[in-house]
mmCIF file of C-alpha atoms in Angstrom:
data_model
loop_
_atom_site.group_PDB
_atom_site.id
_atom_site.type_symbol
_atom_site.label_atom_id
_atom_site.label_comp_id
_atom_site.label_asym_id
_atom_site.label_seq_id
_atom_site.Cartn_x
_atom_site.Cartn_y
_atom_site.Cartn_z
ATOM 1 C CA UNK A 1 272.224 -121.753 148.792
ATOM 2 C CA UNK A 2 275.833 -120.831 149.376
ATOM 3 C CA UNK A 3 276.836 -117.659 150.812
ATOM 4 C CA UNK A 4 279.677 -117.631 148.039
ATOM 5 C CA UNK A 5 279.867 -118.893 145.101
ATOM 6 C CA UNK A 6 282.579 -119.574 142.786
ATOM 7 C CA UNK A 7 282.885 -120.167 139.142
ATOM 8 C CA UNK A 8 284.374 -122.367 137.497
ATOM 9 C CA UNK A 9 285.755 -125.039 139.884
ATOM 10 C CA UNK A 10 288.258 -126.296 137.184
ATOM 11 C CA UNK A 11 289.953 -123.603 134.448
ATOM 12 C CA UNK A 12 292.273 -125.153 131.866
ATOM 13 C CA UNK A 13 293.779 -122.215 129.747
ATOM 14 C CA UNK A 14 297.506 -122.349 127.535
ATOM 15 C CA UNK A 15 300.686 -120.007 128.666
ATOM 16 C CA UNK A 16 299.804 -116.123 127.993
ATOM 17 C CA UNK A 17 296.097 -116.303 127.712
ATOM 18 C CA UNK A 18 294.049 -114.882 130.203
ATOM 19 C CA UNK A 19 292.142 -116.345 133.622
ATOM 20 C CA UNK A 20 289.246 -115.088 134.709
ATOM 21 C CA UNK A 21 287.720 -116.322 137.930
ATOM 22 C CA UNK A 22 283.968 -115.067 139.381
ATOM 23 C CA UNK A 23 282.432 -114.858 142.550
ATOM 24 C CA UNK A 24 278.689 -113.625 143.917
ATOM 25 C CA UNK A 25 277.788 -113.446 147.512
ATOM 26 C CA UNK A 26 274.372 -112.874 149.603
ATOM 27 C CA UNK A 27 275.367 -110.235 151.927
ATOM 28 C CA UNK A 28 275.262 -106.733 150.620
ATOM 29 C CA UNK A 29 276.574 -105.317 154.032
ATOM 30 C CA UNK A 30 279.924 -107.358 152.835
ATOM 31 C CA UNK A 31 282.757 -104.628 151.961
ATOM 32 C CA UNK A 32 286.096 -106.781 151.740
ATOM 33 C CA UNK A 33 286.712 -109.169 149.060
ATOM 34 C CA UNK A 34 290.343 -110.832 149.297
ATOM 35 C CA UNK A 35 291.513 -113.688 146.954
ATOM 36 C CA UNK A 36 293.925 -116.396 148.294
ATOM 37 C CA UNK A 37 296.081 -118.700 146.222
ATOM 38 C CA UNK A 38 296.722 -122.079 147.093
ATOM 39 C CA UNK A 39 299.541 -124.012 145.882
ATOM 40 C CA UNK A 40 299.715 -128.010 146.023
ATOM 41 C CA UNK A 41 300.609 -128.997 149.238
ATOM 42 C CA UNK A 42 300.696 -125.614 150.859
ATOM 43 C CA UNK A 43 298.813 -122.950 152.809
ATOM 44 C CA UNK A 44 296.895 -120.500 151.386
ATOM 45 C CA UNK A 45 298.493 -116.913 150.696
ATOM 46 C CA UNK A 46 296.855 -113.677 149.833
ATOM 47 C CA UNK A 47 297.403 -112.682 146.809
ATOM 48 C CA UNK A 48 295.184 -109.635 145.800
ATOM 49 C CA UNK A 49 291.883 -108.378 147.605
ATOM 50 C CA UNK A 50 289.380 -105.079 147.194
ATOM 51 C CA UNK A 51 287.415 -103.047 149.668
ATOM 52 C CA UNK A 52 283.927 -101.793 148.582
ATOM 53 C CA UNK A 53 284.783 -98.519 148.192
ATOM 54 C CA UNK A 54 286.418 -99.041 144.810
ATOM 55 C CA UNK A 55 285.397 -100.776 142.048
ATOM 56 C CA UNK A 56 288.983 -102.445 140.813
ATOM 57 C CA UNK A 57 292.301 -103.089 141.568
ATOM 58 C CA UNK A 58 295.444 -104.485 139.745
ATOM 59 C CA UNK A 59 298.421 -105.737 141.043
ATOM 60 C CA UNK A 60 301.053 -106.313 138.090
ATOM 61 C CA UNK A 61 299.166 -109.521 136.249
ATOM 62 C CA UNK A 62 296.700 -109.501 138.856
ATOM 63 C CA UNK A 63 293.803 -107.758 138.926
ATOM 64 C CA UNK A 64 290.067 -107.857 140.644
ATOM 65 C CA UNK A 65 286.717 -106.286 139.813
ATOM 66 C CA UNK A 66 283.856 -105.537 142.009
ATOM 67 C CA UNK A 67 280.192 -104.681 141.071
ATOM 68 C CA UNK A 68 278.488 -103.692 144.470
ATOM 69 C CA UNK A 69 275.251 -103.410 143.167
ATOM 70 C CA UNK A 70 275.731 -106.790 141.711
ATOM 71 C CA UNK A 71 276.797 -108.248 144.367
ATOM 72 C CA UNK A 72 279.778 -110.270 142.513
ATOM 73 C CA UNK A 73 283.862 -109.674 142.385
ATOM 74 C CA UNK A 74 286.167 -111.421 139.552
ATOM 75 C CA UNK A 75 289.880 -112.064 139.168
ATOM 76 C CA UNK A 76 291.662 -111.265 136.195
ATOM 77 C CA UNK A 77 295.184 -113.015 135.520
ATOM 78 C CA UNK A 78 296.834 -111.770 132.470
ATOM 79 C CA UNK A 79 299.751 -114.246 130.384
ATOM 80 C CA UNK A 80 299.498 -116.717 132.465
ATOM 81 C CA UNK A 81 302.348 -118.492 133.667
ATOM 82 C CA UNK A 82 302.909 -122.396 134.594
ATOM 83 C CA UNK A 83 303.475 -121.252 137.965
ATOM 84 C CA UNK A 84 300.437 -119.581 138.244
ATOM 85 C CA UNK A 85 298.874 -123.030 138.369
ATOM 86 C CA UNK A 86 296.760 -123.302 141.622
ATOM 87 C CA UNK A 87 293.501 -123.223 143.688
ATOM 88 C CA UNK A 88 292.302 -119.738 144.159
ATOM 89 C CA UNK A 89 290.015 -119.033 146.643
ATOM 90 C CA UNK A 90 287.667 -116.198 146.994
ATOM 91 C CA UNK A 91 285.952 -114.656 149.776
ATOM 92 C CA UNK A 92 284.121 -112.516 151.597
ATOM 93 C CA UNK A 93 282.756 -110.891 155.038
ATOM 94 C CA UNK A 94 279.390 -112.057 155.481
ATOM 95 C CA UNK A 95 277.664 -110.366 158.860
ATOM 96 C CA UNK A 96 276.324 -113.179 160.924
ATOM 97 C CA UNK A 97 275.082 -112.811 164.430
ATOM 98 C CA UNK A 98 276.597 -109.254 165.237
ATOM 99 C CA UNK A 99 280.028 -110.186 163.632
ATOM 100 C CA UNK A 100 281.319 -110.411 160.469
ATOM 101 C CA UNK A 101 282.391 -113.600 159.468
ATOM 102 C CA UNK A 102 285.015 -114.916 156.294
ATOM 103 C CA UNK A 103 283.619 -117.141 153.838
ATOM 104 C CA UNK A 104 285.114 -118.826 150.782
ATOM 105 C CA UNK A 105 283.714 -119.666 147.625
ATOM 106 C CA UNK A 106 284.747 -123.669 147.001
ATOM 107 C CA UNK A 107 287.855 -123.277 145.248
ATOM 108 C CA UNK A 108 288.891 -122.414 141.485
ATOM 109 C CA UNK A 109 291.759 -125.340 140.396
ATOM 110 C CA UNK A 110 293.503 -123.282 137.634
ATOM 111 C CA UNK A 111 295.955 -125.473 135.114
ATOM 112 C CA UNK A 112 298.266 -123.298 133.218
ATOM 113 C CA UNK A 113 299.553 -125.689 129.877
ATOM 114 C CA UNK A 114 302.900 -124.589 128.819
ATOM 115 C CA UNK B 1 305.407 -117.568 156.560
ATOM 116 C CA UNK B 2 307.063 -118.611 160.047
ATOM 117 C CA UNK B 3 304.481 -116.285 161.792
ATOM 118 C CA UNK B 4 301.742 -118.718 162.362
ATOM 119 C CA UNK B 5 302.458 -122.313 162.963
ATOM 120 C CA UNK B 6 300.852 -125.811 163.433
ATOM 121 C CA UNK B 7 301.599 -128.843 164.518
ATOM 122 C CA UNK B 8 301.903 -131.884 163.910
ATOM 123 C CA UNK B 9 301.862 -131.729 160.146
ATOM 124 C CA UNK B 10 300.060 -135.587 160.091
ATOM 125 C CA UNK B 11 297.955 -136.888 162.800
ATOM 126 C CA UNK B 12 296.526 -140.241 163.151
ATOM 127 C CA UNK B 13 293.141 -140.902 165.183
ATOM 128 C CA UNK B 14 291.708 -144.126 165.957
ATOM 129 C CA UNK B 15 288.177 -144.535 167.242
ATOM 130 C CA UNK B 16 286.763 -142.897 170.037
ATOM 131 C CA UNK B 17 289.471 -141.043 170.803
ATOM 132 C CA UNK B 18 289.929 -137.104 171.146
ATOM 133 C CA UNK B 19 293.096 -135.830 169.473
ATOM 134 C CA UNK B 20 294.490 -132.205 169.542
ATOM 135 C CA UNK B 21 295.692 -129.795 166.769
ATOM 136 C CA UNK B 22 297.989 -127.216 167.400
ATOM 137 C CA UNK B 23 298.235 -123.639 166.562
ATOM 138 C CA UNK B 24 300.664 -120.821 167.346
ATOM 139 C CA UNK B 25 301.099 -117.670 166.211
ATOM 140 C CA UNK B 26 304.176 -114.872 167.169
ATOM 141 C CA UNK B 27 302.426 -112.401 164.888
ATOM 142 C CA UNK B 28 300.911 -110.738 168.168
ATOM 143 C CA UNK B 29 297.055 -111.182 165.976
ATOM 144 C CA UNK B 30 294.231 -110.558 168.604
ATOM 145 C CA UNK B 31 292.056 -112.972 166.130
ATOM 146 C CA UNK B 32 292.803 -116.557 164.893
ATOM 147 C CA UNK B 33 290.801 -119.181 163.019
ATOM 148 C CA UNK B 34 290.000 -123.200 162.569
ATOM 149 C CA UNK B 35 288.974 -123.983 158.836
ATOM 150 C CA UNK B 36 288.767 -127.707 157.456
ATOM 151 C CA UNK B 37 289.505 -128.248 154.144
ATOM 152 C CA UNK B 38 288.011 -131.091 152.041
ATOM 153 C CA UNK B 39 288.133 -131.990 148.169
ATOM 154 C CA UNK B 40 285.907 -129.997 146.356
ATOM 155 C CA UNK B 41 284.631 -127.981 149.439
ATOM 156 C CA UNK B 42 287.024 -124.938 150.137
ATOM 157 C CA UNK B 43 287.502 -123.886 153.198
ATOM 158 C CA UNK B 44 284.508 -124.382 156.191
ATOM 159 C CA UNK B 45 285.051 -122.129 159.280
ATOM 160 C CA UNK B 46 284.797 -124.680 162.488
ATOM 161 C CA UNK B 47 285.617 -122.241 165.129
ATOM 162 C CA UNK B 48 287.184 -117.967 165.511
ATOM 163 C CA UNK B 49 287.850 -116.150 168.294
ATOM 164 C CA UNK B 50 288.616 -112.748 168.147
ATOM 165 C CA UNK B 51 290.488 -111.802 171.411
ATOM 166 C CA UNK B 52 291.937 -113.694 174.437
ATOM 167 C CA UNK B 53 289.228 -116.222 176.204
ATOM 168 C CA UNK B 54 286.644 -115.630 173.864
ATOM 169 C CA UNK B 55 285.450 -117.682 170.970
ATOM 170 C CA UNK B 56 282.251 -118.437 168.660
ATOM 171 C CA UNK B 57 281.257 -121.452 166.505
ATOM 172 C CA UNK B 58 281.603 -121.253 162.785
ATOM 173 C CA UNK B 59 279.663 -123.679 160.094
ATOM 174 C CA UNK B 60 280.650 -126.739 161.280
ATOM 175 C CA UNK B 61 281.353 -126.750 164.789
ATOM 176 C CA UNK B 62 279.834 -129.973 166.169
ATOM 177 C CA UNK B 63 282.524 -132.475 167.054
ATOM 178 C CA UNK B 64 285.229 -129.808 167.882
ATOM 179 C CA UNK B 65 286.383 -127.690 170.697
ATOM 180 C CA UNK B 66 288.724 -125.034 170.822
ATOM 181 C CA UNK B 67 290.234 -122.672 173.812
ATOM 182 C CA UNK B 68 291.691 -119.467 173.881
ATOM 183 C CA UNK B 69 293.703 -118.888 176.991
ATOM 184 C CA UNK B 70 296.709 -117.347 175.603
ATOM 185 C CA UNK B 71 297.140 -114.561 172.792
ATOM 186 C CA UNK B 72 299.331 -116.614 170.563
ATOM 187 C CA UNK B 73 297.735 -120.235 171.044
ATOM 188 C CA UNK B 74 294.450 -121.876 169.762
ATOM 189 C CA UNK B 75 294.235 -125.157 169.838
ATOM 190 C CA UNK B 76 291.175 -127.449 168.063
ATOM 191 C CA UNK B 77 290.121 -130.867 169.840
ATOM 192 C CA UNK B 78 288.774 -133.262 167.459
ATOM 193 C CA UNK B 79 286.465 -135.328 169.435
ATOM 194 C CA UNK B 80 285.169 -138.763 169.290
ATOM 195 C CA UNK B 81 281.657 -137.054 168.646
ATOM 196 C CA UNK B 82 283.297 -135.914 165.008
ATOM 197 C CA UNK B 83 282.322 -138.813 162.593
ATOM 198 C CA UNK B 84 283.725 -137.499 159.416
ATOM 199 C CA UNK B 85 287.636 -136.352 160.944
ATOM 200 C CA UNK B 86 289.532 -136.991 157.946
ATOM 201 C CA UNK B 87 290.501 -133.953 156.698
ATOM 202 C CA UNK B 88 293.042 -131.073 155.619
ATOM 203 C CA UNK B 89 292.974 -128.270 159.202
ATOM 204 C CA UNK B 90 293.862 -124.997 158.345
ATOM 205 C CA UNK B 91 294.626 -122.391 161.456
ATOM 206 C CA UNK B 92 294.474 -118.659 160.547
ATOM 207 C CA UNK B 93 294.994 -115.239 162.041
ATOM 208 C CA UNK B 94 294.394 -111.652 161.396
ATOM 209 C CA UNK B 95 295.050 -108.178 163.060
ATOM 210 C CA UNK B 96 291.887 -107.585 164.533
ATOM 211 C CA UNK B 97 288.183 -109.530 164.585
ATOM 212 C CA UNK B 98 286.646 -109.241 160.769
ATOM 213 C CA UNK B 99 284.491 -106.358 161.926
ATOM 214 C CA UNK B 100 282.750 -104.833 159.055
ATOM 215 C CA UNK B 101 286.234 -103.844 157.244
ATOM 216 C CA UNK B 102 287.405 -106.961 156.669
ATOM 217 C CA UNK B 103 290.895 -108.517 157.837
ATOM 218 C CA UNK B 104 293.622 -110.183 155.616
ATOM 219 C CA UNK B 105 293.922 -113.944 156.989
ATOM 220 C CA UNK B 106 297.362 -115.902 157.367
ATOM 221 C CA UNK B 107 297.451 -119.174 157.638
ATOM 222 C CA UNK B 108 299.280 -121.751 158.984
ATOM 223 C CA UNK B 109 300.916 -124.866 157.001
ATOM 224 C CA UNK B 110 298.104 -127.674 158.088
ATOM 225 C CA UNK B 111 297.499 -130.926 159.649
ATOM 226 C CA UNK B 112 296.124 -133.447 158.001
ATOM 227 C CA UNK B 113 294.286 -135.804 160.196
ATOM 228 C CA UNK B 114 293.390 -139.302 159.133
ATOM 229 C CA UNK B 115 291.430 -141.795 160.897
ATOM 230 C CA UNK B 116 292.712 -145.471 161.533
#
């Protein structure tokens, strides 16, 4: 199975309701979670991500949860915006061979409806 | 957004030929990265290397090649072996190597390759 998975691949939601976005991984030596967002047509940018050593994080609208013991991460985006239309990727640090290596979940395509 | 660079932004391959992607970075990042992005897919690590002439294969290696001789440059061969080129490449850097920590990733704009 995937190392990372991501749920749901497509989120339709109207302006000011809430986004939620989930993510479970294999590794349980994994201990940083970052979220990228990824506008049409453009790179991928960071927009929030969480260390194992807490348990959540917010950033203005923004926020992400992490259950260790789990072994899954989520992010919350509160009144939602037009502009916060996007893919949003999550990942994680998955040890492999000695190293630690990022992987992303496929991809979240989230359509905010004014 | 300047910091990490690639070029050119569309590329055009016909068959059996090798074609190079470029990648530069000014963000003085000991580690960089070669994703490929496809529909539906997210992002699939092709090669990383984490310091100056070193580099390891990610998930889907076979049909690239990549060097490492300078800090700031990693460039990705697509070679004829690659049957499946047409794609969205994303090039990346962080800090340091992932290491157990974990390293925020910046990437560059992408090339889009497409085969004639």
């Amino acid at each position: 199975g995937e190392n990372v998975e991501q749920h749901p691949s497509t989120l339709s939601v109207q302006e000011g309701d809430s986004a939620v976005i989930k993510c479970t991984y294999s590794d349980s030596a994994s201990n940083y979670f970052p979220w990228y967002k990824q506008e049409l047509g453009k790179r991928p940018q960071l927009i929030i991500d969480i260390r194992s050593n807490v348990g959540e994080k917010k950033d203005q609208r923004i926020a992400v949860t992490l259950n260790k013991t789990a072994k899954h991460f989520s992010l919350h985006i509160t009144e939602t915006q037009p502009e916060d239309s996007a893919v949003y990727f999550c990942a994680a640090n998955l040890a492999s061979g000695g190293s630690y290596i990022p992987t992303f979940g496929r991809g979240t395509s989230l359509i905010v409806h004014p | 957004d300047g910091g990490i660079t690639q070029s050119p932004k569309y590329l055009f391959r016909k068959e059996g030929q090798n074609v190079t992607l470029s990648c530069e970075q000014n963000l003085n990042h000991d580690a960089m990265y070669w994703y490929r992005q496809d529909p539906g897919q997210g992002l699939r690590l092709i090669y990383y290397s984490q310091i100056v002439n070193d580099f390891q294969k990610g998930d889907i290696a076979e049909g690239y090649s990549v060097s490492r001789e300078k800090k700031e440059s990693f460039p990705l061969t697509v070679t004829s072996a690659q049957k499946n080129p047409t794609a969205f490449y994303l090039c990346a850097s962080s800090i340091r190597g992932q290491g157990a920590k974990g390293e925020t990733q910046y990437f560059g704009p992408g090339t889009r390759l497409l085969v004639l």
